[in-house]
Amino acid sequence: MGSKPAAANPDDYKLKDTKPQLGERWPHGGIRGGGGWISSDRVTSTYDLVEQMYYLYVRVEKARDLPINPLTASCDPYVEVKLGNYKGKTQHFEKRTYAEWKQVFAFSKEKIQSTVLEVYVKDKDMIARDDYLGKVVFDMNEVPTRVPPDSPLAPQWYRLEDRKGDRKIKGEVMLAVWMGTQADEAFSEAWHSDAATVHGEGVFSVRSKVYVSPKLWYLRVNVIEAHDVESADKSQLPQVFVKAQLGNQILKTKLSPTKTTNPMWNEDLVFVAAEPFEEQLVLTLENKATSKEEIVGRIVLPLTAFEKRLDHRTVHSKWYNLEQFGFAMLEGGQRMELKFSTRIHLRVCLEGGYHVLDESTMYISDQRPTARQLWKKPIGILEIGILSAQGLQGMKTKDGKKTTDAYCVAKYGQKWVRTRTILESFNPKWNEQYTWEVYDPCTVVSLGVFDNSHLGGNGNGGSGKDSRIGKIRIRLSTLETDRIYTHSYPLLVLQPSGLKKTGELQLAFRFTCLSLANMIYLYSQPLLPKMHYQHPLTISQLDTLRYQAMNIVAIRLGRAEPPLRREVVEYMLDVDSHMWSMRRSKANFFRIVSVFTGVISMSKWLGDVSNWKNPVTTLLVHVLFFILVCFPELILPTGFLYMFLIGVWNYRFRPRHPPHMDTKLSWAEAVQPDELDEEFDSFPSSKPQDVTKMRYDRLRSVAGRIQTVVGDIATQGERFQALLSWRDPRASCLFVLLCLVIAVALYVTPFKLVVLGMGLFLLRHPRFRSKMPSAPSNFFRRLPARADSML
């Protein structure tokens, strides 16, 4: 079980501080090239949150005047770049003496074991061995270093040499060779020696990429009414409803309450649409008055025809003529088309004032409305350096041994980033830095690590799904501004076998504030755009629309190159967060208990004071109580001053680290195996009938306890109502008379005296207390409730 490792070493699940060597450090002159042939006075860098990684870059531009093979009378050239044991090849061209490749090769300096770089130009031979055309050799000690933002190194023409390197031969190749870092512009598109074993379509899936979520709109279709609806059966009036479809989304209005040719609905149907608008809105009017549904009319509308609304102003409605289905009776041997047309009255608009939710509001990363005109200026910048991972577990078996091809995905707002894939490494180093604009500090950035299962050479780039290695979330509002955080986060995955630590993710991140005044102002603003409150959607609508939005985002990002696959997008967006889980239910229950811990502690302390457990404390409370009764104007100032002092005192014990995945809070360490098996079950269930029956009975047991608690709460409320409802005439009579006596007594008694008397009564010494319940409590418990009227 997952709880055993926790018992062995609890620190495995905790956040750890790290001290990576961040910033640019150049070998020829200390930090930032202070003394070598490159010098710089810059004090900031766009890559100051990652460790410097050096690469040898080789840009192969083109070749000319290549010799022709006398046997084939042609030349099929390609270039092979060789550095030690690493070889990279360009594609080959057929029957050309002039070829242009424009391809960059990157070799990690850590793995360079040769002092010579060799660039070969060869002639591709489909049958025999490839022919040698020439080579160019570079001494590694003479390779220049380039530091961005310097302009790219200019490529040069090099004459080809023979095998021995003694003489020049026919042909030239244009090359540029330099030493750089991951900050180089060529880095993302380069062929990497780390991925030398990947071929075919898999090459694209190992590169780092930035993705942008599609722009999502809510499409509101207000179906008002229809006129001139006619049924195929002339003997009865139609009873119709409208079915609307946008892509895979299908919604229906209610059935018209009466059979009529002019039905009315005035219902809103809301869809999610993505730019560019590829789908069209299809409306069909269907008659249910007959034994089977009959299509009365149909219309197809492009989304570009609808108005875009930025606020809650009314959009003009419009009548549309429906295309008729079917023809009239045969008359005189000729088929006559219907002369009239059914019309439908619609009010359709694209809502730009909403934020289309594609993730849970608990850890939302963006709250801006769809329409860019409504966006406010950013209040900060978030920079994240994805450094490395440590101690990853083997996710798949290759050649008889466990291996992992890991990459990291980060999502904040509409921007997704994906690092390059590091092949066959349990301790991959990415050292890639990314930046996001921040529009609201009360948002969350999510990072996930995955195993790349699409490195094959077939059309799909591989088979299977990319496995989850772990995920973390960072809430920006918990971060101090302008501070660099360097931490190692545990990667935790809940599997059917239990909780498993799959490794650690090392990050460096910084939240920079651009406007403190705007940030503070945001704390007084609503979390979502105004339209969510002025014209709110129902909870069921939001749930359905969120699922549709996640589906659209997954489809669109899956069409990118390389694709960000559906399983990755769904994991990052927590697509299954709404599913039933006994573990989550327990965790949420204990979260509620934790929230009320302070109230319970305070009531326990007051009970100790009233029972004189500590006479000195009780006497001090008496003194404070007398002061507040005599000077009631001090009550509120004293309360707020007390909270101020508590806040100042707690500042010393404030959290030093941002929050991370808490296994105890998630109830992941003590979870039962069957509960986990249930959590990972599909919906609807795919388990055997006896297992499903057992789980259903367990759920009934839990629901029975909840039902009892809810019933007890309802009983107490109904007893309060019974005080004046005369359900129990004697009890109500007693209470009414008691109210009259108390009202007269309070009229003639000063209020301070009443409060003082009540306080002294509550704080009386235990010697004057009885262990029996008080008279008011006994009276209340005897009041009737409506539980006796329930079946």
PDB file of N, CA, C and O in Angstrom, residues 394-431:
ATOM      1  N   GLY A 394      10.742   3.865 -13.489  1.00  0.00           N
ATOM      2  CA  GLY A 394      10.615   3.318 -14.832  1.00  0.00           C
ATOM      3  C   GLY A 394       9.155   3.163 -15.208  1.00  0.00           C
ATOM      4  O   GLY A 394       8.399   2.482 -14.519  1.00  0.00           O
ATOM      5  N   MET A 395       8.740   3.793 -16.295  1.00  0.00           N
ATOM      6  CA  MET A 395       7.332   3.804 -16.689  1.00  0.00           C
ATOM      7  C   MET A 395       7.009   2.765 -17.757  1.00  0.00           C
ATOM      8  O   MET A 395       5.854   2.448 -17.992  1.00  0.00           O
ATOM      9  N   LYS A 396       8.041   2.263 -18.445  1.00  0.00           N
ATOM     10  CA  LYS A 396       7.809   1.247 -19.471  1.00  0.00           C
ATOM     11  C   LYS A 396       9.052   0.388 -19.595  1.00  0.00           C
ATOM     12  O   LYS A 396      10.123   0.730 -19.087  1.00  0.00           O
ATOM     13  N   THR A 397       8.914  -0.738 -20.277  1.00  0.00           N
ATOM     14  CA  THR A 397      10.026  -1.671 -20.454  1.00  0.00           C
ATOM     15  C   THR A 397      10.501  -1.617 -21.895  1.00  0.00           C
ATOM     16  O   THR A 397       9.698  -1.703 -22.830  1.00  0.00           O
ATOM     17  N   LYS A 398      11.819  -1.453 -22.050  1.00  0.00           N
ATOM     18  CA  LYS A 398      12.429  -1.405 -23.381  1.00  0.00           C
ATOM     19  C   LYS A 398      13.676  -2.266 -23.367  1.00  0.00           C
ATOM     20  O   LYS A 398      14.570  -2.066 -22.528  1.00  0.00           O
ATOM     21  N   ASP A 399      13.727  -3.235 -24.281  1.00  0.00           N
ATOM     22  CA  ASP A 399      14.866  -4.165 -24.357  1.00  0.00           C
ATOM     23  C   ASP A 399      15.118  -4.855 -23.026  1.00  0.00           C
ATOM     24  O   ASP A 399      16.268  -5.028 -22.588  1.00  0.00           O
ATOM     25  N   GLY A 400      14.026  -5.183 -22.338  1.00  0.00           N
ATOM     26  CA  GLY A 400      14.152  -5.937 -21.106  1.00  0.00           C
ATOM     27  C   GLY A 400      14.478  -5.141 -19.870  1.00  0.00           C
ATOM     28  O   GLY A 400      14.654  -5.711 -18.784  1.00  0.00           O
ATOM     29  N   LYS A 401      14.551  -3.804 -19.966  1.00  0.00           N
ATOM     30  CA  LYS A 401      14.844  -2.993 -18.785  1.00  0.00           C
ATOM     31  C   LYS A 401      13.881  -1.815 -18.699  1.00  0.00           C
ATOM     32  O   LYS A 401      13.355  -1.337 -19.705  1.00  0.00           O
ATOM     33  N   LYS A 402      13.669  -1.367 -17.460  1.00  0.00           N
ATOM     34  CA  LYS A 402      12.764  -0.246 -17.220  1.00  0.00           C
ATOM     35  C   LYS A 402      13.408   1.053 -17.712  1.00  0.00           C
ATOM     36  O   LYS A 402      14.610   1.273 -17.537  1.00  0.00           O
ATOM     37  N   THR A 403      12.586   1.906 -18.308  1.00  0.00           N
ATOM     38  CA  THR A 403      13.101   3.179 -18.805  1.00  0.00           C
ATOM     39  C   THR A 403      11.994   4.226 -18.772  1.00  0.00           C
ATOM     40  O   THR A 403      10.801   3.901 -18.663  1.00  0.00           O
ATOM     41  N   THR A 404      12.388   5.483 -18.882  1.00  0.00           N
ATOM     42  CA  THR A 404      11.451   6.614 -18.881  1.00  0.00           C
ATOM     43  C   THR A 404      11.945   7.676 -19.845  1.00  0.00           C
ATOM     44  O   THR A 404      13.121   8.046 -19.824  1.00  0.00           O
ATOM     45  N   ASP A 405      11.049   8.149 -20.702  1.00  0.00           N
ATOM     46  CA  ASP A 405      11.332   9.261 -21.610  1.00  0.00           C
ATOM     47  C   ASP A 405      10.464  10.431 -21.145  1.00  0.00           C
ATOM     48  O   ASP A 405       9.312  10.562 -21.560  1.00  0.00           O
ATOM     49  N   ALA A 406      11.008  11.267 -20.283  1.00  0.00           N
ATOM     50  CA  ALA A 406      10.184  12.238 -19.553  1.00  0.00           C
ATOM     51  C   ALA A 406      10.163  13.605 -20.225  1.00  0.00           C
ATOM     52  O   ALA A 406      11.160  14.064 -20.784  1.00  0.00           O
ATOM     53  N   TYR A 407       8.999  14.235 -20.150  1.00  0.00           N
ATOM     54  CA  TYR A 407       8.864  15.647 -20.513  1.00  0.00           C
ATOM     55  C   TYR A 407       7.910  16.300 -19.527  1.00  0.00           C
ATOM     56  O   TYR A 407       7.142  15.625 -18.837  1.00  0.00           O
ATOM     57  N   CYS A 408       7.972  17.617 -19.443  1.00  0.00           N
ATOM     58  CA  CYS A 408       7.165  18.373 -18.473  1.00  0.00           C
ATOM     59  C   CYS A 408       6.231  19.315 -19.221  1.00  0.00           C
ATOM     60  O   CYS A 408       6.620  19.914 -20.234  1.00  0.00           O
ATOM     61  N   VAL A 409       5.022  19.440 -18.724  1.00  0.00           N
ATOM     62  CA  VAL A 409       4.017  20.352 -19.289  1.00  0.00           C
ATOM     63  C   VAL A 409       3.601  21.340 -18.206  1.00  0.00           C
ATOM     64  O   VAL A 409       3.358  20.946 -17.060  1.00  0.00           O
ATOM     65  N   ALA A 410       3.553  22.619 -18.551  1.00  0.00           N
ATOM     66  CA  ALA A 410       3.088  23.653 -17.621  1.00  0.00           C
ATOM     67  C   ALA A 410       1.925  24.391 -18.264  1.00  0.00           C
ATOM     68  O   ALA A 410       1.948  24.682 -19.471  1.00  0.00           O
ATOM     69  N   LYS A 411       0.903  24.701 -17.466  1.00  0.00           N
ATOM     70  CA  LYS A 411      -0.286  25.364 -17.983  1.00  0.00           C
ATOM     71  C   LYS A 411      -0.670  26.526 -17.078  1.00  0.00           C
ATOM     72  O   LYS A 411      -0.844  26.366 -15.872  1.00  0.00           O
ATOM     73  N   TYR A 412      -0.761  27.706 -17.675  1.00  0.00           N
ATOM     74  CA  TYR A 412      -1.259  28.873 -16.941  1.00  0.00           C
ATOM     75  C   TYR A 412      -1.980  29.757 -17.944  1.00  0.00           C
ATOM     76  O   TYR A 412      -1.398  30.159 -18.969  1.00  0.00           O
ATOM     77  N   GLY A 413      -3.225  30.076 -17.653  1.00  0.00           N
ATOM     78  CA  GLY A 413      -4.005  30.878 -18.587  1.00  0.00           C
ATOM     79  C   GLY A 413      -4.212  30.121 -19.890  1.00  0.00           C
ATOM     80  O   GLY A 413      -4.468  28.920 -19.906  1.00  0.00           O
ATOM     81  N   GLN A 414      -4.091  30.822 -20.993  1.00  0.00           N
ATOM     82  CA  GLN A 414      -4.282  30.202 -22.302  1.00  0.00           C
ATOM     83  C   GLN A 414      -2.996  29.582 -22.837  1.00  0.00           C
ATOM     84  O   GLN A 414      -3.015  28.934 -23.879  1.00  0.00           O
ATOM     85  N   LYS A 415      -1.888  29.777 -22.134  1.00  0.00           N
ATOM     86  CA  LYS A 415      -0.590  29.333 -22.639  1.00  0.00           C
ATOM     87  C   LYS A 415      -0.174  28.022 -21.990  1.00  0.00           C
ATOM     88  O   LYS A 415      -0.131  27.905 -20.773  1.00  0.00           O
ATOM     89  N   TRP A 416       0.124  27.046 -22.825  1.00  0.00           N
ATOM     90  CA  TRP A 416       0.671  25.759 -22.407  1.00  0.00           C
ATOM     91  C   TRP A 416       2.105  25.671 -22.905  1.00  0.00           C
ATOM     92  O   TRP A 416       2.399  26.116 -24.022  1.00  0.00           O
ATOM     93  N   VAL A 417       2.991  25.097 -22.122  1.00  0.00           N
ATOM     94  CA  VAL A 417       4.356  24.865 -22.584  1.00  0.00           C
ATOM     95  C   VAL A 417       4.708  23.401 -22.370  1.00  0.00           C
ATOM     96  O   VAL A 417       4.217  22.755 -21.445  1.00  0.00           O
ATOM     97  N   ARG A 418       5.542  22.913 -23.251  1.00  0.00           N
ATOM     98  CA  ARG A 418       5.989  21.517 -23.176  1.00  0.00           C
ATOM     99  C   ARG A 418       7.491  21.498 -23.383  1.00  0.00           C
ATOM    100  O   ARG A 418       7.985  22.020 -24.384  1.00  0.00           O
ATOM    101  N   THR A 419       8.222  20.943 -22.436  1.00  0.00           N
ATOM    102  CA  THR A 419       9.669  20.856 -22.576  1.00  0.00           C
ATOM    103  C   THR A 419      10.025  19.754 -23.577  1.00  0.00           C
ATOM    104  O   THR A 419       9.171  18.962 -23.976  1.00  0.00           O
ATOM    105  N   ARG A 420      11.265  19.715 -23.964  1.00  0.00           N
ATOM    106  CA  ARG A 420      11.707  18.622 -24.828  1.00  0.00           C
ATOM    107  C   ARG A 420      11.727  17.321 -24.022  1.00  0.00           C
ATOM    108  O   ARG A 420      11.789  17.343 -22.792  1.00  0.00           O
ATOM    109  N   THR A 421      11.672  16.209 -24.716  1.00  0.00           N
ATOM    110  CA  THR A 421      11.710  14.900 -24.075  1.00  0.00           C
ATOM    111  C   THR A 421      13.161  14.453 -23.904  1.00  0.00           C
ATOM    112  O   THR A 421      13.938  14.486 -24.865  1.00  0.00           O
ATOM    113  N   ILE A 422      13.526  14.085 -22.695  1.00  0.00           N
ATOM    114  CA  ILE A 422      14.853  13.539 -22.415  1.00  0.00           C
ATOM    115  C   ILE A 422      14.722  12.015 -22.418  1.00  0.00           C
ATOM    116  O   ILE A 422      13.986  11.446 -21.614  1.00  0.00           O
ATOM    117  N   LEU A 423      15.450  11.377 -23.319  1.00  0.00           N
ATOM    118  CA  LEU A 423      15.289   9.944 -23.530  1.00  0.00           C
ATOM    119  C   LEU A 423      16.057   9.125 -22.498  1.00  0.00           C
ATOM    120  O   LEU A 423      17.188   9.456 -22.137  1.00  0.00           O
ATOM    121  N   GLU A 424      15.398   8.058 -22.062  1.00  0.00           N
ATOM    122  CA  GLU A 424      16.006   7.002 -21.256  1.00  0.00           C
ATOM    123  C   GLU A 424      16.835   7.557 -20.095  1.00  0.00           C
ATOM    124  O   GLU A 424      18.004   7.252 -19.928  1.00  0.00           O
ATOM    125  N   SER A 425      16.188   8.408 -19.297  1.00  0.00           N
ATOM    126  CA  SER A 425      16.876   8.998 -18.148  1.00  0.00           C
ATOM    127  C   SER A 425      15.912   9.074 -16.977  1.00  0.00           C
ATOM    128  O   SER A 425      14.769   9.521 -17.126  1.00  0.00           O
ATOM    129  N   PHE A 426      16.377   8.621 -15.807  1.00  0.00           N
ATOM    130  CA  PHE A 426      15.597   8.757 -14.576  1.00  0.00           C
ATOM    131  C   PHE A 426      15.888  10.081 -13.873  1.00  0.00           C
ATOM    132  O   PHE A 426      15.222  10.408 -12.891  1.00  0.00           O
ATOM    133  N   ASN A 427      16.883  10.832 -14.363  1.00  0.00           N
ATOM    134  CA  ASN A 427      17.232  12.140 -13.798  1.00  0.00           C
ATOM    135  C   ASN A 427      17.372  13.162 -14.925  1.00  0.00           C
ATOM    136  O   ASN A 427      18.446  13.712 -15.161  1.00  0.00           O
ATOM    137  N   PRO A 428      16.292  13.411 -15.665  1.00  0.00           N
ATOM    138  CA  PRO A 428      16.393  14.312 -16.826  1.00  0.00           C
ATOM    139  C   PRO A 428      16.631  15.759 -16.413  1.00  0.00           C
ATOM    140  O   PRO A 428      16.119  16.220 -15.389  1.00  0.00           O
ATOM    141  N   LYS A 429      17.425  16.460 -17.219  1.00  0.00           N
ATOM    142  CA  LYS A 429      17.677  17.891 -17.015  1.00  0.00           C
ATOM    143  C   LYS A 429      17.129  18.656 -18.219  1.00  0.00           C
ATOM    144  O   LYS A 429      17.588  18.465 -19.334  1.00  0.00           O
ATOM    145  N   TRP A 430      16.133  19.508 -17.951  1.00  0.00           N
ATOM    146  CA  TRP A 430      15.552  20.300 -19.032  1.00  0.00           C
ATOM    147  C   TRP A 430      16.143  21.706 -19.058  1.00  0.00           C
ATOM    148  O   TRP A 430      16.552  22.176 -20.099  1.00  0.00           O
ATOM    149  N   ASN A 431      16.143  22.389 -17.919  1.00  0.00           N
ATOM    150  CA  ASN A 431      16.658  23.746 -17.814  1.00  0.00           C
ATOM    151  C   ASN A 431      16.068  24.658 -18.889  1.00  0.00           C
ATOM    152  O   ASN A 431      16.770  25.307 -19.654  1.00  0.00           O
TER     153      ASN A 431
END
